[in-house]
mmCIF file of C-alpha atoms and ligand atoms in Angstrom:
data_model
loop_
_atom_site.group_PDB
_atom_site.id
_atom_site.type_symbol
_atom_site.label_atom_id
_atom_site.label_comp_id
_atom_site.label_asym_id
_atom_site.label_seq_id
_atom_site.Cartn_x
_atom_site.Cartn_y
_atom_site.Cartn_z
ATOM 1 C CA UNK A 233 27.517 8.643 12.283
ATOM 2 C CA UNK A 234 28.201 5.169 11.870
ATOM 3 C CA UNK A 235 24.941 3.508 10.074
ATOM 4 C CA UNK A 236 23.946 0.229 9.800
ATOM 5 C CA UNK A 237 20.994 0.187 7.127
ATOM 6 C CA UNK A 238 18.996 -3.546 7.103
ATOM 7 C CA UNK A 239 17.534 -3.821 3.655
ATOM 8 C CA UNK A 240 20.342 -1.464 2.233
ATOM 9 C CA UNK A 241 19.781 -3.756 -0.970
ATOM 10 C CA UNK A 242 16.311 -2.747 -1.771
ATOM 11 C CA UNK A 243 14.461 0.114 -3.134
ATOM 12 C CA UNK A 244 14.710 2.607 -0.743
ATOM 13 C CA UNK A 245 17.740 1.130 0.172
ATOM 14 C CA UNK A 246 20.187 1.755 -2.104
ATOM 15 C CA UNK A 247 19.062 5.518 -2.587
ATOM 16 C CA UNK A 248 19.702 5.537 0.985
ATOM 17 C CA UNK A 249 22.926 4.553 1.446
ATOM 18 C CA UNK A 250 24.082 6.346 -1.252
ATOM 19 C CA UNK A 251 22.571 9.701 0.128
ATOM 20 C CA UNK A 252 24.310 8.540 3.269
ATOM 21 C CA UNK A 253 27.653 8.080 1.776
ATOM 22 C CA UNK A 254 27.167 11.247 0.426
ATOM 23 C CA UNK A 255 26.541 13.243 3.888
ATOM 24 C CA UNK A 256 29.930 11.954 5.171
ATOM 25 C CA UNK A 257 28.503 9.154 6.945
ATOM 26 C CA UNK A 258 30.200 5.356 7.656
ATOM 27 C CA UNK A 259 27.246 2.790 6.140
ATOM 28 C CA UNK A 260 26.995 -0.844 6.371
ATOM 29 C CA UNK A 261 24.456 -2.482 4.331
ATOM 30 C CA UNK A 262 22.934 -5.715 5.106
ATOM 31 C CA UNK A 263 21.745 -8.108 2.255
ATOM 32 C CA UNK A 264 21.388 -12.075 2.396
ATOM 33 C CA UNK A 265 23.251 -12.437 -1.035
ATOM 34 C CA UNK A 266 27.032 -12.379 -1.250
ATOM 35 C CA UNK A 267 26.513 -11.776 -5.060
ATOM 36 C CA UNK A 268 25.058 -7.626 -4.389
ATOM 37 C CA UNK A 269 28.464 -7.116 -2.162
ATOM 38 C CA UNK A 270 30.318 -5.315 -5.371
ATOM 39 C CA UNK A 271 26.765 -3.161 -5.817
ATOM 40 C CA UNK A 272 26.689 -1.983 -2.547
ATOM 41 C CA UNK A 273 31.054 -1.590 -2.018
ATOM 42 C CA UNK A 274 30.733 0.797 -5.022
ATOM 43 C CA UNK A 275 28.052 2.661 -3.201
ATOM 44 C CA UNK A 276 31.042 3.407 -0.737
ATOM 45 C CA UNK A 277 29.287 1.216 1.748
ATOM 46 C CA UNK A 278 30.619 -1.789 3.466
ATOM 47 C CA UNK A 279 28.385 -4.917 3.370
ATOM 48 C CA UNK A 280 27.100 -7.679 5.991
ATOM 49 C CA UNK A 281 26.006 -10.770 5.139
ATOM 50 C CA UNK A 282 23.447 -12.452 7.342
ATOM 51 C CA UNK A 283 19.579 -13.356 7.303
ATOM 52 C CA UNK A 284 17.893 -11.242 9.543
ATOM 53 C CA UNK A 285 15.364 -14.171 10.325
ATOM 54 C CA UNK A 286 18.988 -15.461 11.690
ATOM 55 C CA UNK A 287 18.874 -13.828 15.587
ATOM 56 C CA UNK A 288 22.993 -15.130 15.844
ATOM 57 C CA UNK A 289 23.831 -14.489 12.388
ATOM 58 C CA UNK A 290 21.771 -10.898 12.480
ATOM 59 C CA UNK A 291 23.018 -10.089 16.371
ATOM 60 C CA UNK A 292 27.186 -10.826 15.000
ATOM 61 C CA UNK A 293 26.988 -8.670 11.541
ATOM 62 C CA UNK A 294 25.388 -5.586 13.610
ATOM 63 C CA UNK A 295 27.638 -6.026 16.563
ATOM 64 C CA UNK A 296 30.739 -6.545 13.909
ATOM 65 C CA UNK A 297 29.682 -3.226 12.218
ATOM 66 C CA UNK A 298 29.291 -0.993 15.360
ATOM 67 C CA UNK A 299 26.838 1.372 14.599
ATOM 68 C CA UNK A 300 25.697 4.404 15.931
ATOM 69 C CA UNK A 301 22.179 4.181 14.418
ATOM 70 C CA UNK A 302 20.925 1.119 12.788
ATOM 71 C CA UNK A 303 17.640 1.856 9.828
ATOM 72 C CA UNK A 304 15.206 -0.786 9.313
ATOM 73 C CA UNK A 305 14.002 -1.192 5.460
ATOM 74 C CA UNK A 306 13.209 -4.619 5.423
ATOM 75 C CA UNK A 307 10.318 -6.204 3.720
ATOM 76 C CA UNK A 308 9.964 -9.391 1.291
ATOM 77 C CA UNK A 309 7.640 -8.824 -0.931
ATOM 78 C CA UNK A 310 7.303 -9.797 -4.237
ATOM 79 C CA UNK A 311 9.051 -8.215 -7.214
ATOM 80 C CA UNK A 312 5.473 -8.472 -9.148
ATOM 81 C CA UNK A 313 3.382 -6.778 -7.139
ATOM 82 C CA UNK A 314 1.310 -7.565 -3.943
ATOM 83 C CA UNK A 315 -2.196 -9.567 -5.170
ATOM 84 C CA UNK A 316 -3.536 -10.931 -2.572
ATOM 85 C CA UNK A 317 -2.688 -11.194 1.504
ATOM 86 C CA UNK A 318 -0.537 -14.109 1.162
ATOM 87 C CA UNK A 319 1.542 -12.248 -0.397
ATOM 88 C CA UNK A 320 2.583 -10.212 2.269
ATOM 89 C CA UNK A 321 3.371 -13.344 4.677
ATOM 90 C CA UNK A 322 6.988 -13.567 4.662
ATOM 91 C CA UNK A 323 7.007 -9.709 4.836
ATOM 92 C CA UNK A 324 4.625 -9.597 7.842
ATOM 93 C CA UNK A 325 7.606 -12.314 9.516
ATOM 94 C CA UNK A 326 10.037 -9.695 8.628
ATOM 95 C CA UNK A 327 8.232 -6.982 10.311
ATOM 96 C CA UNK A 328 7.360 -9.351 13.891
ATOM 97 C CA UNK A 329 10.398 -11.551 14.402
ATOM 98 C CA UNK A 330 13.384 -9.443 12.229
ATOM 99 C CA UNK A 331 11.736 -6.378 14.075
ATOM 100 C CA UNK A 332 12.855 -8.049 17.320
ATOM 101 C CA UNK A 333 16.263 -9.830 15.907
ATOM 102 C CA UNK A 334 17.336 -6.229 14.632
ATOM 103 C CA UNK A 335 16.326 -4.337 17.930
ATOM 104 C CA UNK A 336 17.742 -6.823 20.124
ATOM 105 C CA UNK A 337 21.036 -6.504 18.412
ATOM 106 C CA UNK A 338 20.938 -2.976 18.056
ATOM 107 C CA UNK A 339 20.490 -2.747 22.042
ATOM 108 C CA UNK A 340 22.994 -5.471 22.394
ATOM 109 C CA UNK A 341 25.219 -3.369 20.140
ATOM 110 C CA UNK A 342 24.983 -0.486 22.259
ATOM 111 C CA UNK A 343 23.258 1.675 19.658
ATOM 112 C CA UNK A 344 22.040 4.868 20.358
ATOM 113 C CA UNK A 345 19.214 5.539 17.633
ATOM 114 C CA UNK A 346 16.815 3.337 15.901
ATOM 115 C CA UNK A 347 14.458 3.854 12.981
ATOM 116 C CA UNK A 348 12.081 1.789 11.251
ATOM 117 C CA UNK A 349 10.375 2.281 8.085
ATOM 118 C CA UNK A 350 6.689 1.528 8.428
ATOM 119 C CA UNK A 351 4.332 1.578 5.649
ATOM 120 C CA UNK A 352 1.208 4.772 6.482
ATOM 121 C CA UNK A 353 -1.698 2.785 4.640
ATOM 122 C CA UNK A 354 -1.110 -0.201 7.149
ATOM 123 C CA UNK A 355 0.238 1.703 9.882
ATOM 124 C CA UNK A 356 -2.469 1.739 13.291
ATOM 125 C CA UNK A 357 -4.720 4.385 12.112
ATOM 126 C CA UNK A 358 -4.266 3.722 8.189
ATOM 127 C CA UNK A 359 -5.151 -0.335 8.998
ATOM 128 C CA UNK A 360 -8.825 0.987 10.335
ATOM 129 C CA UNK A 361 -9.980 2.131 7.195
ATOM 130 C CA UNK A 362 -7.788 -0.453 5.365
ATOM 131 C CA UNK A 363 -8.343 -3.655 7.447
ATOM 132 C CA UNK A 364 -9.079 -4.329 10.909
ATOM 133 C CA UNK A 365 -8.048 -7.323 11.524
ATOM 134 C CA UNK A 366 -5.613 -8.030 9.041
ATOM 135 C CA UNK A 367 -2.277 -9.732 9.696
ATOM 136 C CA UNK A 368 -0.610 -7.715 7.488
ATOM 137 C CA UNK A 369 -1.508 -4.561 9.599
ATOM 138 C CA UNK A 370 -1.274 -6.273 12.924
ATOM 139 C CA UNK A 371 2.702 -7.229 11.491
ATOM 140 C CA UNK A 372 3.074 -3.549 11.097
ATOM 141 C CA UNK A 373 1.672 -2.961 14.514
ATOM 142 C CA UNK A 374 3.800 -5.293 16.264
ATOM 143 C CA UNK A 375 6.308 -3.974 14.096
ATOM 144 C CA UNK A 376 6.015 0.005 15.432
ATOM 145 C CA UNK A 377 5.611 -1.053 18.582
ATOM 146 C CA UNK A 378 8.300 -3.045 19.337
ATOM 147 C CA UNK A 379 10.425 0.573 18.434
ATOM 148 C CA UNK A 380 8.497 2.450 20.496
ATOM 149 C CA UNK A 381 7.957 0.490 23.546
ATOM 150 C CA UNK A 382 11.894 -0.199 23.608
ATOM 151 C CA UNK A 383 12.750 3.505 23.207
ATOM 152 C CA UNK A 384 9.973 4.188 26.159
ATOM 153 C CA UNK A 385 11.426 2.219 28.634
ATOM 154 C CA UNK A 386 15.137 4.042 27.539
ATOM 155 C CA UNK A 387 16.700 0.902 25.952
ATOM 156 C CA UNK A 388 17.236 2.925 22.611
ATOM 157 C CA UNK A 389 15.901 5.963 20.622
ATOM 158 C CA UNK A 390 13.354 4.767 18.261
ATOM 159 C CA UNK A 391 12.067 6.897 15.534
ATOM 160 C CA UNK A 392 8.808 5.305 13.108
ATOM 161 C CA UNK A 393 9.123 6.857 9.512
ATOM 162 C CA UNK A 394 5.468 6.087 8.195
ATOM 163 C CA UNK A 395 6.156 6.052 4.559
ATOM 164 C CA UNK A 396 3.473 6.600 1.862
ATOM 165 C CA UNK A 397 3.291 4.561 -1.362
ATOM 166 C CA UNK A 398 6.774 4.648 -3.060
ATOM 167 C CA UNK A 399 6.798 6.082 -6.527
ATOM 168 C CA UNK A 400 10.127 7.148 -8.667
ATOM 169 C CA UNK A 401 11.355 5.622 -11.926
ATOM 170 C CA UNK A 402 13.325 3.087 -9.806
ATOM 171 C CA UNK A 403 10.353 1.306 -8.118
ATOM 172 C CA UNK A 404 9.530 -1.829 -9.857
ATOM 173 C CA UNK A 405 6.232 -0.986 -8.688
ATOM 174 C CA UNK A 406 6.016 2.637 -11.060
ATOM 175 C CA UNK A 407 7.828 1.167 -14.117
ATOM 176 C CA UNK A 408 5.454 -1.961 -14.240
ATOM 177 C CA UNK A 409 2.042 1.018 -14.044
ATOM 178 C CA UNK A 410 4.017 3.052 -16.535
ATOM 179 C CA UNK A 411 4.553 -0.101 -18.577
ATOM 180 C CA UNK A 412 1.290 -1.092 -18.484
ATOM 181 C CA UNK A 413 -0.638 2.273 -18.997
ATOM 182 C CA UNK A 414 1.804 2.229 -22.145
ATOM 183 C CA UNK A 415 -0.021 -1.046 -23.196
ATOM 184 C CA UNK A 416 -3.547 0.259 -22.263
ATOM 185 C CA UNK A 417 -3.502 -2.830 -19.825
ATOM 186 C CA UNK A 418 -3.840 -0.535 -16.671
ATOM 187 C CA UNK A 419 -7.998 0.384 -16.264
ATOM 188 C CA UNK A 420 -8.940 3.201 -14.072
ATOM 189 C CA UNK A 421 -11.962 2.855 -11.797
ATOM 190 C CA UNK A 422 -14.811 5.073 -12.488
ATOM 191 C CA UNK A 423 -16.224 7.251 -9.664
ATOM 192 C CA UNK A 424 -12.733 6.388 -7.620
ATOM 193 C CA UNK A 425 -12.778 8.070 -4.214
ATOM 194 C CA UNK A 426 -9.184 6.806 -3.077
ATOM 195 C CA UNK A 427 -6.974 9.534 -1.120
ATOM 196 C CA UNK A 428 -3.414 7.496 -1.081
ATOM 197 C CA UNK A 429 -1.104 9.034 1.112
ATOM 198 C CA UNK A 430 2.137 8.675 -1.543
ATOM 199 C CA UNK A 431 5.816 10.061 -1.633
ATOM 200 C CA UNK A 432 8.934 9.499 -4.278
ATOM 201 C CA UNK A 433 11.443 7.699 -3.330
ATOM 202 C CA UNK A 434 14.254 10.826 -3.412
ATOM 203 C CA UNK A 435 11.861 12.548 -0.801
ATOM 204 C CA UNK A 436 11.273 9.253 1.021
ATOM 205 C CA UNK A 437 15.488 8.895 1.549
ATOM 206 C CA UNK A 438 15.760 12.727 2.459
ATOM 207 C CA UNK A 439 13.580 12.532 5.037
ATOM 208 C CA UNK A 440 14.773 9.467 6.340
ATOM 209 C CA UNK A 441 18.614 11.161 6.349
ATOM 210 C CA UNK A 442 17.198 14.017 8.122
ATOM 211 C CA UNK A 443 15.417 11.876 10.553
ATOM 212 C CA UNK A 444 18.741 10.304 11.717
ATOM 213 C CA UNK A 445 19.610 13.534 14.258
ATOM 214 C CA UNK A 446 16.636 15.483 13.767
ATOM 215 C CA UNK A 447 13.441 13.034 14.803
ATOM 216 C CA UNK A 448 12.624 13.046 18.464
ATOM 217 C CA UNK A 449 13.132 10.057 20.231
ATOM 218 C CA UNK A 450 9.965 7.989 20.542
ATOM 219 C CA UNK A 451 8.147 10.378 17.946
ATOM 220 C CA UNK A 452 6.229 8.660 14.901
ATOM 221 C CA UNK A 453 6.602 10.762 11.161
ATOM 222 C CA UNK A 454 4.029 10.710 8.387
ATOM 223 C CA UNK A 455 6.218 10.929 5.344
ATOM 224 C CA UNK A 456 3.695 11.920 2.478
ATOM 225 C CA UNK A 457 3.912 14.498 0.146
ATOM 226 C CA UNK A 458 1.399 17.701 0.003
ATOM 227 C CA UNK A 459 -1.607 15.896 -1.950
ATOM 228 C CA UNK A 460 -2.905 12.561 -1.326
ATOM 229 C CA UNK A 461 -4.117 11.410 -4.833
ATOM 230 C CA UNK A 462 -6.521 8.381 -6.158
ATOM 231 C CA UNK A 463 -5.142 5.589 -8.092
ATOM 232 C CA UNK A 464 -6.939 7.177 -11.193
ATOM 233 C CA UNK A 465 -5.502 10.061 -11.117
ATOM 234 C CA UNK A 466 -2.184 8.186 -10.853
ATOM 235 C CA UNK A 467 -2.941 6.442 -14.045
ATOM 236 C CA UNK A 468 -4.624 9.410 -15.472
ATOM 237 C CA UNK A 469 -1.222 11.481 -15.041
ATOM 238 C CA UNK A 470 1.275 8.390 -16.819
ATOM 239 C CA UNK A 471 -0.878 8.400 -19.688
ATOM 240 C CA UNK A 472 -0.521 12.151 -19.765
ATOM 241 C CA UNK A 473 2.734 12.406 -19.576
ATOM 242 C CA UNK A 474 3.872 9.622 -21.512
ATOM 243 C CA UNK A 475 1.521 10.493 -24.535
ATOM 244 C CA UNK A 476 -0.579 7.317 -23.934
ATOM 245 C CA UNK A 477 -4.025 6.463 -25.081
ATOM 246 C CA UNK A 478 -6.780 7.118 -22.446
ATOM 247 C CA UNK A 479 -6.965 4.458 -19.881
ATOM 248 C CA UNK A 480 -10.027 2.288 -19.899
ATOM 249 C CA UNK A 481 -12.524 2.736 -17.256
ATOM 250 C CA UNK A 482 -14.243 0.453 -15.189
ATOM 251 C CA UNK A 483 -16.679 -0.111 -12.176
ATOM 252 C CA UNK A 484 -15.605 -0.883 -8.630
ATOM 253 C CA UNK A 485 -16.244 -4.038 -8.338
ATOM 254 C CA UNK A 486 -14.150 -5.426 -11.228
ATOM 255 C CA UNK A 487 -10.692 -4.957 -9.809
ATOM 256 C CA UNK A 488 -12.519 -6.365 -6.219
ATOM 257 C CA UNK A 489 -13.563 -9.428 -7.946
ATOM 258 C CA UNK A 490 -9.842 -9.798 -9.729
ATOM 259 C CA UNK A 491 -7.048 -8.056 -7.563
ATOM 260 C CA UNK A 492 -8.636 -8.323 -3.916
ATOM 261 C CA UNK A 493 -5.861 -6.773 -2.016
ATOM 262 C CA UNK A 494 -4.982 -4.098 -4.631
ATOM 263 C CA UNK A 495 -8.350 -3.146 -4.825
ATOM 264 C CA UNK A 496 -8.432 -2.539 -0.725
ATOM 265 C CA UNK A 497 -5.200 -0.599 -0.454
ATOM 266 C CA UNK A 498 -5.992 2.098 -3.668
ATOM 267 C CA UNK A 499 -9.800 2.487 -2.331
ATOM 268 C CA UNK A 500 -8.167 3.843 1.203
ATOM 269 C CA UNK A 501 -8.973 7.202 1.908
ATOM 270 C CA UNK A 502 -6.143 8.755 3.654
ATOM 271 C CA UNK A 503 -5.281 12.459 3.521
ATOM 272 C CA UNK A 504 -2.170 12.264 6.066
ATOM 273 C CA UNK A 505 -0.590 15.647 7.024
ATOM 274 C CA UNK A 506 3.294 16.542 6.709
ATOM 275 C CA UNK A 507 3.272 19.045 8.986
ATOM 276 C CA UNK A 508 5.159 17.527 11.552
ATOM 277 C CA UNK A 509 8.141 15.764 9.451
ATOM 278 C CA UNK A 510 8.228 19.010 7.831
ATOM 279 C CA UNK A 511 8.464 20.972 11.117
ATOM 280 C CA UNK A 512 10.376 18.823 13.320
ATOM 281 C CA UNK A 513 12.994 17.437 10.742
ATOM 282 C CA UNK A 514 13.396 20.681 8.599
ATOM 283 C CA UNK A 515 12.322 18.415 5.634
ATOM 284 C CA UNK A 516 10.523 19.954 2.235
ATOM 285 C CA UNK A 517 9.611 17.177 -0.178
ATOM 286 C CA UNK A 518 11.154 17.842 -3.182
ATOM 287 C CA UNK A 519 7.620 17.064 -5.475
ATOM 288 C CA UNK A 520 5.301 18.559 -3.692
ATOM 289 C CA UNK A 521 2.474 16.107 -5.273
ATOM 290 C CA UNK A 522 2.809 13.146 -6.996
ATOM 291 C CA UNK A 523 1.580 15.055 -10.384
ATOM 292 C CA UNK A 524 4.784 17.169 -10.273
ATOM 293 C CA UNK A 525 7.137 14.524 -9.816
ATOM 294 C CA UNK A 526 6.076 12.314 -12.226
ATOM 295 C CA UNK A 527 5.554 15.018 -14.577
ATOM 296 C CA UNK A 528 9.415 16.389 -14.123
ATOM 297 C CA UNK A 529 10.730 12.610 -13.754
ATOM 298 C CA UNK A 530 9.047 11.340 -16.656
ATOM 299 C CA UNK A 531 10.234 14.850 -18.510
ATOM 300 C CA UNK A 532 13.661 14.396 -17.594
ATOM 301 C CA UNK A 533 13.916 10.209 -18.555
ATOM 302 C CA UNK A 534 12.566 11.748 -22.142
HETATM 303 N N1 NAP B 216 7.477 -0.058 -1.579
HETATM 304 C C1 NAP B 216 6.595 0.800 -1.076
HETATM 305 O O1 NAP B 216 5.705 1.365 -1.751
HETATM 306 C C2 NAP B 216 6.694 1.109 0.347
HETATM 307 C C3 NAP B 216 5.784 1.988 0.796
HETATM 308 C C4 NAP B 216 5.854 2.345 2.080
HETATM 309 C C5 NAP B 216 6.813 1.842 2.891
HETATM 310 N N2 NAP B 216 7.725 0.968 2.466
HETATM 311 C C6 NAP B 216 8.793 0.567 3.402
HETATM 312 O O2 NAP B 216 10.061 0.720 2.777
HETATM 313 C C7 NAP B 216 10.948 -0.257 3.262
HETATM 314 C C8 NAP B 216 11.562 -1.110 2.190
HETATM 315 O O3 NAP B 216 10.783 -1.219 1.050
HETATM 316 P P1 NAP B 216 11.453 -1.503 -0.363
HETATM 317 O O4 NAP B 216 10.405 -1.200 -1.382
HETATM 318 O O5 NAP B 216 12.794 -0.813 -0.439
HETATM 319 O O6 NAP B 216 11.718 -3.108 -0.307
HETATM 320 P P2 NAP B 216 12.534 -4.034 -1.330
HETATM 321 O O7 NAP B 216 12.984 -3.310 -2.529
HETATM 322 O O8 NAP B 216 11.730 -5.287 -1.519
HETATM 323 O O9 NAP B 216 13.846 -4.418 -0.495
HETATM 324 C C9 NAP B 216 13.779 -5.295 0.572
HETATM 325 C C10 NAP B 216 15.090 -5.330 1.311
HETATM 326 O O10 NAP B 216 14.944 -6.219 2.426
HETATM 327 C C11 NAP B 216 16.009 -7.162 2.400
HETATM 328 N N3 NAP B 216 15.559 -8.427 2.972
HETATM 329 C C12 NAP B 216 14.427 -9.120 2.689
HETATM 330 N N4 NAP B 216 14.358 -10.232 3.437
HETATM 331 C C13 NAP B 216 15.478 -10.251 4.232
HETATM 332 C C14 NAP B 216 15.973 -11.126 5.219
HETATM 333 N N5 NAP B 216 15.315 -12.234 5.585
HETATM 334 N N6 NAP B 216 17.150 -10.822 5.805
HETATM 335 C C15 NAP B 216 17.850 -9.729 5.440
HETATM 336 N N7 NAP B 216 17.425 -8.849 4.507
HETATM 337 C C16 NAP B 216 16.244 -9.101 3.920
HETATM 338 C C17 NAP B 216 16.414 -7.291 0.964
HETATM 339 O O11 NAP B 216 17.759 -7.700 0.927
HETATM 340 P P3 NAP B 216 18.344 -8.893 0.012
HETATM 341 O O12 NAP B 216 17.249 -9.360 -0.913
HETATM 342 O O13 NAP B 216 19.489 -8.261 -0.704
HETATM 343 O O14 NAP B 216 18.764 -9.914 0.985
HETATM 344 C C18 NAP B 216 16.253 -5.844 0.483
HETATM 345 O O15 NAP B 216 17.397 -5.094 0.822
HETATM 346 C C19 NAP B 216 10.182 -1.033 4.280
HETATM 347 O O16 NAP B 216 10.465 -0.433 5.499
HETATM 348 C C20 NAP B 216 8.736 -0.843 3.865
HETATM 349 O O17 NAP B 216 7.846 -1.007 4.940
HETATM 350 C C21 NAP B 216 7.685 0.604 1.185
#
């Protein structure tokens, strides 16, 4: 296949094309900044330049490329961590207007199959529980639906990859907790309830890879691992296995008061099943809950 992968720069990105590369397939990753080009060429990828807020600039790099399938990993947000909804504003643009730059040029393109990863907390039945009317989760909506409607009406095969919460020594967002815990600066929240559908990042690309021939058109994934877990038991397991003092405790309604949005997403309570990524794309997660993998990831860095 012939891939074009939009955010092929980022997190899950570059895992991604690599695993790509690996399975014999022709990648071309997208990234605004001419200065990641050598990063990504020595991936074995080759590299577009353009802005995907940029419908022309967007619509010429995927038609230049001629994909097959085009994957769409892009999101903005920022390298310290998501505190409040604003922060999420130039990622909710992403997910409305480069949604419909990237699927109009994919369709333009000719492209046979397109998937998007969504995020499961804010995807439509996560964003009940999370937020109703929130415009990060009504981003995500537009977001899925845009995919879906197109491959309903036979314009393209869209597949939705609901992702959990990334983990994996290369998310910024794991090494900063692990840093932290490390510094007893990460509290854990007494009586915590939270059920966070989650999933490393190695399990989050193989899934994605498998999804490429195996997803049905117009079909939706959950990709989670076996066990949703709380945010304290998160923390709990990095001091663990990293030989760290006990994490301090504290009542709900600190990190409310300090870390609004933060506070919203690791309260959700959502046990999401893998039944059907497992079944219909012959995918096994690799850590079957996130105690495992940190446990043999953290083992392994030691
Ligand atoms: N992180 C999580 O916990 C999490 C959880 C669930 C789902 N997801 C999903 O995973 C995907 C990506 O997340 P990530 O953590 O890999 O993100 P990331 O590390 O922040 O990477 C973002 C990517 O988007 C690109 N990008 C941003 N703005 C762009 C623009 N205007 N034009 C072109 N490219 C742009 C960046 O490229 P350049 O900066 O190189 O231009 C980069 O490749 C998304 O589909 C997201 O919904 C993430």
């Amino acid at each position: 296949m012939t891939v074009f992968v939009a955010g092929g720069s980022g997190t899950i990105g570059i895992p991604l094309v690599r695993a790509l590369v690996a399975a014999g397939h022709q990648v071309t990753a997208l990234t605004r900044s001419s200065s990641k080009q050598d990063e990504l060429r020595a991936l074995g990828a080759s590299v577009a330049v353009a802005d995907a807020l940029n419908r022309d600039a967007l619509g010429a790099a995927v038609q230049a490329a001629h994909p097959t399938h085009v994957i769409h990993q892009l999101t903005a947000l920022p390298k310290d961590g998501v505190r409040r909804a604003s922060d999420l504003e130039a990622t909710n643009r992403l997910r409305i207007d480069g949604t419909r730059n990237l699927l109009e040029a994919a369709v333009q393109a000719g492209v046979r199959r397109f998937l998007v990863g969504s995020f499961a907390i804010l995807s439509p039945r996560g964003a009940a529980a999370a937020a109703p009317d929130d415009a990060a989760a009504a981003a995500v909506r537009s977001m899925e639906s845009q995919v879906l409607e197109a491959s309903a009406r036979g314009a393209i095969e869209g597949v939705v990859l609901r992702y959990g919460l990334f983990y994996g020594l290369d998310a910024p967002s794991t090494t900063a907790m692990i840093d932290m815990v490390r510094k007893r600066r990460l509290p854990v929240i007494r009586g915590d309830a939270g059920q966070l559908p989650v999933i490393s990042i190695e399990d989050a690309v193989s899934a994605t890879v498998r999804a490429l021939d195996a997803a049905a058109p117009g079909a939706a994934y959950d990709i989670v691992d076996d066990r949703a877990v709380s945010f304290t038991e998160i923390v709990d397991a990095i001091a663990e296995y990293t030989g760290s003092a006990p994490p301090r405790r504290v009542p709900a309604w600190l990190p409310r008061l300090v870390a609004p949005y933060m506070a919203r997403v690791t309260s959700v309570r959502m046990p999401l099943s893998n039944a059907k990524a497992k079944a219909e794309l012959g995918w096994r997660p690799k850590y079957a809950t996130m105690r495992d993998g940190l446990a043999q990831m953290l083992r392994h860095a030691a």
